[in-house]
Coordinates of C-alpha atoms in Angstrom, one line a residue:
X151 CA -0.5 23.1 -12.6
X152 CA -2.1 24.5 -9.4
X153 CA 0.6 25.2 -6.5
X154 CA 1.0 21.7 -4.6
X155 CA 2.4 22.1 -1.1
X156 CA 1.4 18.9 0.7
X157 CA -0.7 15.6 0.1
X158 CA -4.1 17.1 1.5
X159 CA -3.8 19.4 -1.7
X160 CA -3.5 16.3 -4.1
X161 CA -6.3 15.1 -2.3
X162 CA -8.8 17.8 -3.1
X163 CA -8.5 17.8 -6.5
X164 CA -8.4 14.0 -6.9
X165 CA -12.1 14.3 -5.3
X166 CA -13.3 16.6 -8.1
X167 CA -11.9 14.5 -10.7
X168 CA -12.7 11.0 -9.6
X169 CA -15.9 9.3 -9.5
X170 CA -17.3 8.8 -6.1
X171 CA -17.6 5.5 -6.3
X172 CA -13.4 4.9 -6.5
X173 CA -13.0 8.2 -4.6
X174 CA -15.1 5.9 -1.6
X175 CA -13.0 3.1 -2.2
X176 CA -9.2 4.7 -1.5
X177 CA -10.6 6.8 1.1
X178 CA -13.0 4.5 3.6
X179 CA -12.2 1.9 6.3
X180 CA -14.7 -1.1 7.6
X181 CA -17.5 -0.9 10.1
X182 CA -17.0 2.6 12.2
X183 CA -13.7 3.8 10.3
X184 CA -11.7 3.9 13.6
X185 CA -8.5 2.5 13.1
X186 CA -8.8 3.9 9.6
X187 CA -8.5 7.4 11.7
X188 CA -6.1 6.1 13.7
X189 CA -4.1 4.7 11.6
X190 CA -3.0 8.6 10.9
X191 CA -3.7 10.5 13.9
X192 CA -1.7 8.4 15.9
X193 CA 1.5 9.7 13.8
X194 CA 0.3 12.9 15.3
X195 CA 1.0 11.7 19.3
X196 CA 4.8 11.5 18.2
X197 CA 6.8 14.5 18.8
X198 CA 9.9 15.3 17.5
X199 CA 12.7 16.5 18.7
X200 CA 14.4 20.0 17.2
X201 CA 18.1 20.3 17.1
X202 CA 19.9 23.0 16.2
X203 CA 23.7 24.2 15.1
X204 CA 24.4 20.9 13.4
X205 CA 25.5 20.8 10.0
X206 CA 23.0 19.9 7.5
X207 CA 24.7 20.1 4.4
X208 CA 25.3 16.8 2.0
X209 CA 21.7 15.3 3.6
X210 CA 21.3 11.7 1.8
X211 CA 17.8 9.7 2.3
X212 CA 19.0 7.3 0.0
X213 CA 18.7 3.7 1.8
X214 CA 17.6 0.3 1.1
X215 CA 14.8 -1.6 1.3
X216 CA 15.6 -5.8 1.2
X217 CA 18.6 -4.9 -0.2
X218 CA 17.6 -2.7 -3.1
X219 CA 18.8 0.7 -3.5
X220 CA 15.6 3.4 -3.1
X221 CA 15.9 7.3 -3.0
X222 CA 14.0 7.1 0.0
X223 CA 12.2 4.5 2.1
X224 CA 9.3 4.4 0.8
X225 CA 7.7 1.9 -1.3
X226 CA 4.4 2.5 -3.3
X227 CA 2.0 -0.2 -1.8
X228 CA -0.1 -2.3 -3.7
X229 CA -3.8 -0.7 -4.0
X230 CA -6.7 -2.7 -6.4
X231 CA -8.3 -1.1 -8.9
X232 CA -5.5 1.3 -9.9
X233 CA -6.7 1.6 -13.0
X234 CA -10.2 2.8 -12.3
X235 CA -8.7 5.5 -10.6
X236 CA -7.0 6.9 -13.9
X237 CA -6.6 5.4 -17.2
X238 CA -4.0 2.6 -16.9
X239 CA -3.3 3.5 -13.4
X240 CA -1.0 0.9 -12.5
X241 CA 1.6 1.3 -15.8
X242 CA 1.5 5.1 -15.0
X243 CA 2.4 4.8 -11.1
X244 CA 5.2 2.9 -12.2
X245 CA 6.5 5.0 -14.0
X246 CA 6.6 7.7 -11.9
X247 CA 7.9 5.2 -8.8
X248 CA 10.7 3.9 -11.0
X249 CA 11.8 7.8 -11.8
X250 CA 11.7 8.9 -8.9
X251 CA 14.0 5.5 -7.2
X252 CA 11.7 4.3 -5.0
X253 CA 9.6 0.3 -5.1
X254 CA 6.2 0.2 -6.8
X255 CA 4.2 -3.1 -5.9
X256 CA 1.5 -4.3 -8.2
X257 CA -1.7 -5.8 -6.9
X258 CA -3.2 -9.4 -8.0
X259 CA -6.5 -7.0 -8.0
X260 CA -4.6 -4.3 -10.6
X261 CA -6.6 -3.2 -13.8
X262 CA -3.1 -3.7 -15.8
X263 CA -1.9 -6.9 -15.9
X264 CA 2.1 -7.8 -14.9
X265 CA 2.5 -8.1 -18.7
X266 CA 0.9 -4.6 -18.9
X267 CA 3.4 -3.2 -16.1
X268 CA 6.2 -5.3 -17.5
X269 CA 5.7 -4.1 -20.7
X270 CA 5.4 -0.3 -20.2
X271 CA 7.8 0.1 -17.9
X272 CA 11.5 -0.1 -17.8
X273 CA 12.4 -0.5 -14.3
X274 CA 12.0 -3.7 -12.0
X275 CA 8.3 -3.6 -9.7
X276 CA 7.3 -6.1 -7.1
X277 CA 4.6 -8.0 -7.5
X278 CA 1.4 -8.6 -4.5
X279 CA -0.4 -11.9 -4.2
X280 CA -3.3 -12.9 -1.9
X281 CA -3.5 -16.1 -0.5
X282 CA -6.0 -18.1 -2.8
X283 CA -7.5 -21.8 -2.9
X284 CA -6.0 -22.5 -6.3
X285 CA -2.8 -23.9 -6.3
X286 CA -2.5 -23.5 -10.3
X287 CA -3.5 -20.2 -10.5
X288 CA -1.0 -19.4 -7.5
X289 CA 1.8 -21.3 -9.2
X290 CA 1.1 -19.3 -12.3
X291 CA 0.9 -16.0 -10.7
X292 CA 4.6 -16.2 -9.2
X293 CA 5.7 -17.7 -12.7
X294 CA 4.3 -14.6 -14.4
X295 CA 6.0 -11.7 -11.8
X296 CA 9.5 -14.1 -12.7
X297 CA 8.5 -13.9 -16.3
X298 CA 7.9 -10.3 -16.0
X299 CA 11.6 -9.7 -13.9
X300 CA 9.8 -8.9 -10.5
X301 CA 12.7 -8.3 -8.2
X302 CA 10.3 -9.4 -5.2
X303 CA 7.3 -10.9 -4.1
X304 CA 4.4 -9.5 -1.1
X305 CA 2.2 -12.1 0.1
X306 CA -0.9 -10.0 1.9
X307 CA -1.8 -12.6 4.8
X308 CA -4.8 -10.6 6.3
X309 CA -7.5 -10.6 3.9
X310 CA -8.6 -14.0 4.1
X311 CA -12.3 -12.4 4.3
X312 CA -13.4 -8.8 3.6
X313 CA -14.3 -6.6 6.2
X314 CA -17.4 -4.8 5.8
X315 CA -16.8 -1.6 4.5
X316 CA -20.2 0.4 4.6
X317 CA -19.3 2.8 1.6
X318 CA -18.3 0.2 -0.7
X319 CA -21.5 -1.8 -0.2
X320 CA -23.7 1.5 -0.9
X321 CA -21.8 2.6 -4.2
X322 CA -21.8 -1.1 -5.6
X323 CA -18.4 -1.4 -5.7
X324 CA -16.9 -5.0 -6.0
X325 CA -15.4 -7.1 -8.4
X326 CA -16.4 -6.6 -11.0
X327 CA -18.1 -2.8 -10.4
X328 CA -22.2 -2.9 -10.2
X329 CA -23.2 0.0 -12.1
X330 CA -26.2 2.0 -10.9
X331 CA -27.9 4.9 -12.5
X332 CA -26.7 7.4 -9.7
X333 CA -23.0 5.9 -9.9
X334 CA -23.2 6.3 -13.7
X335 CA -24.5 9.7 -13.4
X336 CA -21.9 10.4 -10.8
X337 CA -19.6 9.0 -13.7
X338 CA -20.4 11.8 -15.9
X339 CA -19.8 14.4 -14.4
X340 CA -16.4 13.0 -14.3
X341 CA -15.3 14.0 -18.1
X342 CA -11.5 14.1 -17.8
X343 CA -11.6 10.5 -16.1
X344 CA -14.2 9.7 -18.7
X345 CA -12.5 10.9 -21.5
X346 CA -9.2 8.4 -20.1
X347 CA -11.3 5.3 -19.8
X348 CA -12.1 5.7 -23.4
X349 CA -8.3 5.9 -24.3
X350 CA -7.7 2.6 -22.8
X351 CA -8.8 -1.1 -23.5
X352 CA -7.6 -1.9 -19.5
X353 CA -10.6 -2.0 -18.2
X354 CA -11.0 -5.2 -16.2
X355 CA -8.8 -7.3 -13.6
X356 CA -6.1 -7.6 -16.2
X357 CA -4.4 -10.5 -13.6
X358 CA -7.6 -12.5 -13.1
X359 CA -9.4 -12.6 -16.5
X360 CA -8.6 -14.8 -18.8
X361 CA -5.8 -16.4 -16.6
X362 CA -8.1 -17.8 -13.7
X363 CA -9.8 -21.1 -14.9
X364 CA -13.5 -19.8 -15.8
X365 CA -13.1 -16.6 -15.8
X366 CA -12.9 -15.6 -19.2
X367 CA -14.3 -12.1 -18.7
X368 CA -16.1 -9.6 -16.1
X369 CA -19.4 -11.5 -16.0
X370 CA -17.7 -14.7 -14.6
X371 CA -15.1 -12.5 -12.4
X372 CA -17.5 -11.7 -9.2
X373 CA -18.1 -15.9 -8.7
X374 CA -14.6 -16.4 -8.7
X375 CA -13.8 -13.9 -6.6
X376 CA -16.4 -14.8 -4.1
X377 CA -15.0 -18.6 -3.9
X378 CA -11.1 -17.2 -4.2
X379 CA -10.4 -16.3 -1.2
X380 CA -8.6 -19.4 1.2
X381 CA -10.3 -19.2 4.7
X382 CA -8.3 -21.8 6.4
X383 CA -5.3 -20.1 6.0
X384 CA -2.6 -21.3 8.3
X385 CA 1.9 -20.5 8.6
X386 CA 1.9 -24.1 7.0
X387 CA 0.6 -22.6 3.6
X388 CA 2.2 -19.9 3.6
X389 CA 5.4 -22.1 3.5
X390 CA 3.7 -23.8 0.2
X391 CA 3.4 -20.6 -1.3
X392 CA 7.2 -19.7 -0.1
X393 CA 8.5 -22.9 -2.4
X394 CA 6.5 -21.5 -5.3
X395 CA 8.6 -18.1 -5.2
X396 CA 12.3 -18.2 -5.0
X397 CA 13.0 -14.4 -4.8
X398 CA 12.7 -12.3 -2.3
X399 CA 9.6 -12.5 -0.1
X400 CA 7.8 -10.0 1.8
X401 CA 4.4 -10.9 4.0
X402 CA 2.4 -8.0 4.5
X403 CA -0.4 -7.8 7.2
X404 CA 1.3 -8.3 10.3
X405 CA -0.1 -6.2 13.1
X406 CA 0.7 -8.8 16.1
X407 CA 4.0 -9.5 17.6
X408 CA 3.2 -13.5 17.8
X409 CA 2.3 -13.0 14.2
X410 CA 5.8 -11.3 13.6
X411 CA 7.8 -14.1 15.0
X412 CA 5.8 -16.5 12.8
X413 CA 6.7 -14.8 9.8
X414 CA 10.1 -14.8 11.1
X415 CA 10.1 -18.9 10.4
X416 CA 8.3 -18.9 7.1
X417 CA 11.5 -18.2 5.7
X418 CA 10.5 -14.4 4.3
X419 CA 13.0 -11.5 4.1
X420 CA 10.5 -9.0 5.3
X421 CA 7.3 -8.4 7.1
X422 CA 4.7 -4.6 6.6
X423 CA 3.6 -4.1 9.9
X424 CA -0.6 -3.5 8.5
X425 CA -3.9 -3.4 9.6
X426 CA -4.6 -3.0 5.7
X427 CA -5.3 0.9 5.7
X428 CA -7.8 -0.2 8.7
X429 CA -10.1 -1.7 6.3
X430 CA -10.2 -5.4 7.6
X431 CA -10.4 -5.7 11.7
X432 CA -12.3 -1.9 12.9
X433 CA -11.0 -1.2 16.2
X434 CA -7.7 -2.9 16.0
X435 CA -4.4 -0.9 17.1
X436 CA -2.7 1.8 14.4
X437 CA 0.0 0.3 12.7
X438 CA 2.5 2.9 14.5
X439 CA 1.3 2.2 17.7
X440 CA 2.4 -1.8 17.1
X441 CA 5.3 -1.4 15.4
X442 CA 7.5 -0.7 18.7
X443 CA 6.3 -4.0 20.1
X444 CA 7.0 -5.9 16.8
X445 CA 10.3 -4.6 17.0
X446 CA 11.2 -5.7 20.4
X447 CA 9.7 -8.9 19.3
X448 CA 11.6 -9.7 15.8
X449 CA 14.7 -7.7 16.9
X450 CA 17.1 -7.9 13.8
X451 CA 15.8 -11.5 12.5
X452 CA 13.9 -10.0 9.6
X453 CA 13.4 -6.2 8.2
X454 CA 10.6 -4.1 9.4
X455 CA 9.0 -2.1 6.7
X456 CA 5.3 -0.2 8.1
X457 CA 2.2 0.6 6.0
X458 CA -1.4 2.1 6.5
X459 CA -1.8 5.8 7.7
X460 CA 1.3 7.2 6.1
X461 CA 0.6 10.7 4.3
X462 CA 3.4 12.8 5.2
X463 CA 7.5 12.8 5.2
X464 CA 7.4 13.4 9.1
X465 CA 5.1 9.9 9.2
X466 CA 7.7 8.2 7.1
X467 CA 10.6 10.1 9.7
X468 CA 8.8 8.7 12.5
X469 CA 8.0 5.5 11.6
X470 CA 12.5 5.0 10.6
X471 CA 12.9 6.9 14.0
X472 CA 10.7 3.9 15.6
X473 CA 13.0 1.1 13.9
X474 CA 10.9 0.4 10.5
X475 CA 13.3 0.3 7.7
X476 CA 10.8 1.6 5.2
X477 CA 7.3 3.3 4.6
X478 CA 4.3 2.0 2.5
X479 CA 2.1 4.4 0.7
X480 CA -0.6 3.9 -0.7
X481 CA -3.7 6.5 -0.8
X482 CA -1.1 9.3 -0.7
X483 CA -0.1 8.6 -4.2
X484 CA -3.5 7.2 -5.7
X485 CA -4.5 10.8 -5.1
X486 CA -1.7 12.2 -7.3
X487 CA -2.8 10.0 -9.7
X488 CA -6.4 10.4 -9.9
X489 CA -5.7 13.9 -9.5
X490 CA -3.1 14.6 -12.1
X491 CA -1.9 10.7 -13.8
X492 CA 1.7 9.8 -13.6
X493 CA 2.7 13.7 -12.7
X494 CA 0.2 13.4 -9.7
X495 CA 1.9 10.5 -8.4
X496 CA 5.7 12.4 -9.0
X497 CA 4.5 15.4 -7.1
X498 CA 3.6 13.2 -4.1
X499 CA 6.4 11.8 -4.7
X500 CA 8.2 15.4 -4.0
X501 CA 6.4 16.6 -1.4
X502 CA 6.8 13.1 0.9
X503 CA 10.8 13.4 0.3
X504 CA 11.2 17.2 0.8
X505 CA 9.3 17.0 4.6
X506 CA 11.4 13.7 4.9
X507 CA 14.1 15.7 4.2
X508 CA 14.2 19.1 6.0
X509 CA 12.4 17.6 8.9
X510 CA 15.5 15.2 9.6
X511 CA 17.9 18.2 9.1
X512 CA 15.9 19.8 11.7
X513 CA 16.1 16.6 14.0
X514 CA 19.8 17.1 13.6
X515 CA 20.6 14.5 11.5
X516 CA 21.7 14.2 7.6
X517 CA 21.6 10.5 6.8
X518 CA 18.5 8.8 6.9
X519 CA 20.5 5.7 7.6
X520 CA 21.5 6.8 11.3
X521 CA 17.9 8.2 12.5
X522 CA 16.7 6.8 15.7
X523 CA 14.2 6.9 18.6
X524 CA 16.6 10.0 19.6
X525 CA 14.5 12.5 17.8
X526 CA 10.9 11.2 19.1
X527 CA 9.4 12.5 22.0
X528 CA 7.0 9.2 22.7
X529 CA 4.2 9.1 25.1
X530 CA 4.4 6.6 28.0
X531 CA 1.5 4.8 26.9
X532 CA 1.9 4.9 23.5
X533 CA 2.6 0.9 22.8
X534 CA 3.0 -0.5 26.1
X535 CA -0.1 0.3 28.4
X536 CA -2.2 -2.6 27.5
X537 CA -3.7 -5.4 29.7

């Protein structure tokens, strides 16, 4: 195994080893790409604050995230087309999320199915949804995760229509894949990815097909998922889709504090501040930058967790410093894994909780549990300059 220091180096090889078309698809944003950007270098305007002669023996980052016990606040977020990323992406990142303590959240868009997961794996996973027209297929969805043991549920609010993303459109990627004769000679070239897509018989949307009426394989998939989608979205649906799930709920895509306060009376045990890896709106705020507003907003009426932009320990350090009770990640481990399978996603694993954990002994603290905005040096205008 080459020597792996930090995420960027995960990322490099997953580039060689993964066709371009999925390669385009984890790493891209809509129109221009700028909160995409932002969404990381805006981690980078937070300073922290060294400390030193403080005792940093016995550190713990063990914590919890709505009530569940994790190694270290970070979840692995729910990303679509896992599988195409590596053979039988989504049982494989499970895995390596349930080893190593921390959540792993499946997507209604996964390649494995929840049976798939469920079946493979021997360790609780939460389960996404999107907020769909068909009641039934809803319904069934939420029976299947409690089949399958989910120990929670993640509605994802903001992607009630797709935001353009440029790449995506040029590579043919959508649901199902449009293969082109550059994308399938970009394909192989690819022969370790290759070789895995022949090992497996997961190949499809292993949540959609076959258990969505009409869609009985991939050439009926890309009609339904073109009708799917529930435009007139409103709180009060949400609340339907609240009665059809009686575990715990998290809604992910908040990114507003009016937003936040209306997930506070849906009756949900915790919102992801998101901007969806910056692939929806183009130009709207980082999810750092809102997150301090959120807070003031919410206050301690529902937990706080914060996705899109995270690559490092320090971002997940700065994000708990700025109130969020845990971290989303979700390109930082699909490069593990399309770089090196379920060992990929352990080593990112690794290097996220070793800079999480000397960079809060060197903030002077050794319990994750008792960081605050003490350690952040936070620019004036950071969250609270606007008009």
């Amino acid at each position: 195994m080459p020597v792996i220091t930090e995420i960027e180096d995960l990322k490099r090889i997953y580039r060689r080893r993964v066709p371009k078309m999925f390669y385009d698809y984890c790493e891209s944003g809509s129109w221009t790409e700028q909160t995409f950007r932002e969404n990381s270098s805006d981690f980078d305007k937070l300073y922290l604050r060294q400390r030193v002669a403080v005792d940093m023996a016995g550190r713990t980052t063990q914590t919890k995230m709505i009530d569940q016990d994790v190694s270290m606040p970070v979840a692995l977020a729910p990303v679509g087309l896992t599988g195409m990323q590596h053979f039988d992406g989504e049982i494989k990142a499970a895995k390596a999320a349930g080893d190593f303590g921390v959540p792993y959240c499946l997507s209604t868009m996964s390649i494995c199915s929840i049976e798939d997961v469920a079946d493979n794996t021997d360790k609780p996973f939460w389960m996404q949804v999107y907020t769909l027209k068909d009641d039934d297929f809803m319904q069934r969805l939420f029976d299947r995760a409690k089949a399958a043991k989910c120990s929670a549920a993640v509605i994802t609010v903001d992607l009630q229509m797709l935001g353009q993303r440029h790449k995506d459109l040029k590579n043919g990627l959508s649901a199902p894949p449009k293969l082109t004769p550059k994308s399938v000679a970009n394909m192989m070239t690819k022969v370790q990815w290759g070789l895995g897509m022949l090992q497996t018989k997961r190949r499809f949307f292993g949540n959609i097909v076959g258990h969505a009426t009409g869609v009985e394989d991939a050439s009926s998939l890309s009609s339904w998922t073109a009708e799917a989608f529930d435009q007139s979205l409103n709180w009060d649906r949400i609340r339907e889709f609240r009665k059809m799930w009686d575990g715990p709920l998290i809604i992910k895509g908040i990114i507003d504090p009016r937003d936040a306060l209306e997930a506070c009376n849906v009756g949900a045990d915790a919102i992801i501040v998101s901007n969806h890896g910056g692939r929806q709106l183009d130009g709207a705020l980082s999810s750092i930058r809102a997150l301090e507003q959120i807070m003031d907003a919410v206050g301690d009426r529902i937990e706080v967790h914060l996705d899109s932009g995270v690559r490092s320990g320090q971002d997940v350090l700065k994000a708990v410093a700025m109130g969020a009770k845990g971290c989303w990640i979700g390109r930082a481990y699909v490069y593990g894994l399309g770089a090196m399978g379920q060992a990929g996603v352990t080593k990112a694993l690794e290097v996220i909780h070793k800079e999480l954990d000397v960079s809060m002994a060197l903030t002077g603290h050794t319990d994750i549990k008792n960081v605050g905005k003490d350690i952040l040096m936070i620019p004036k205008d950071f969250s609270d300059n606007w008009k």
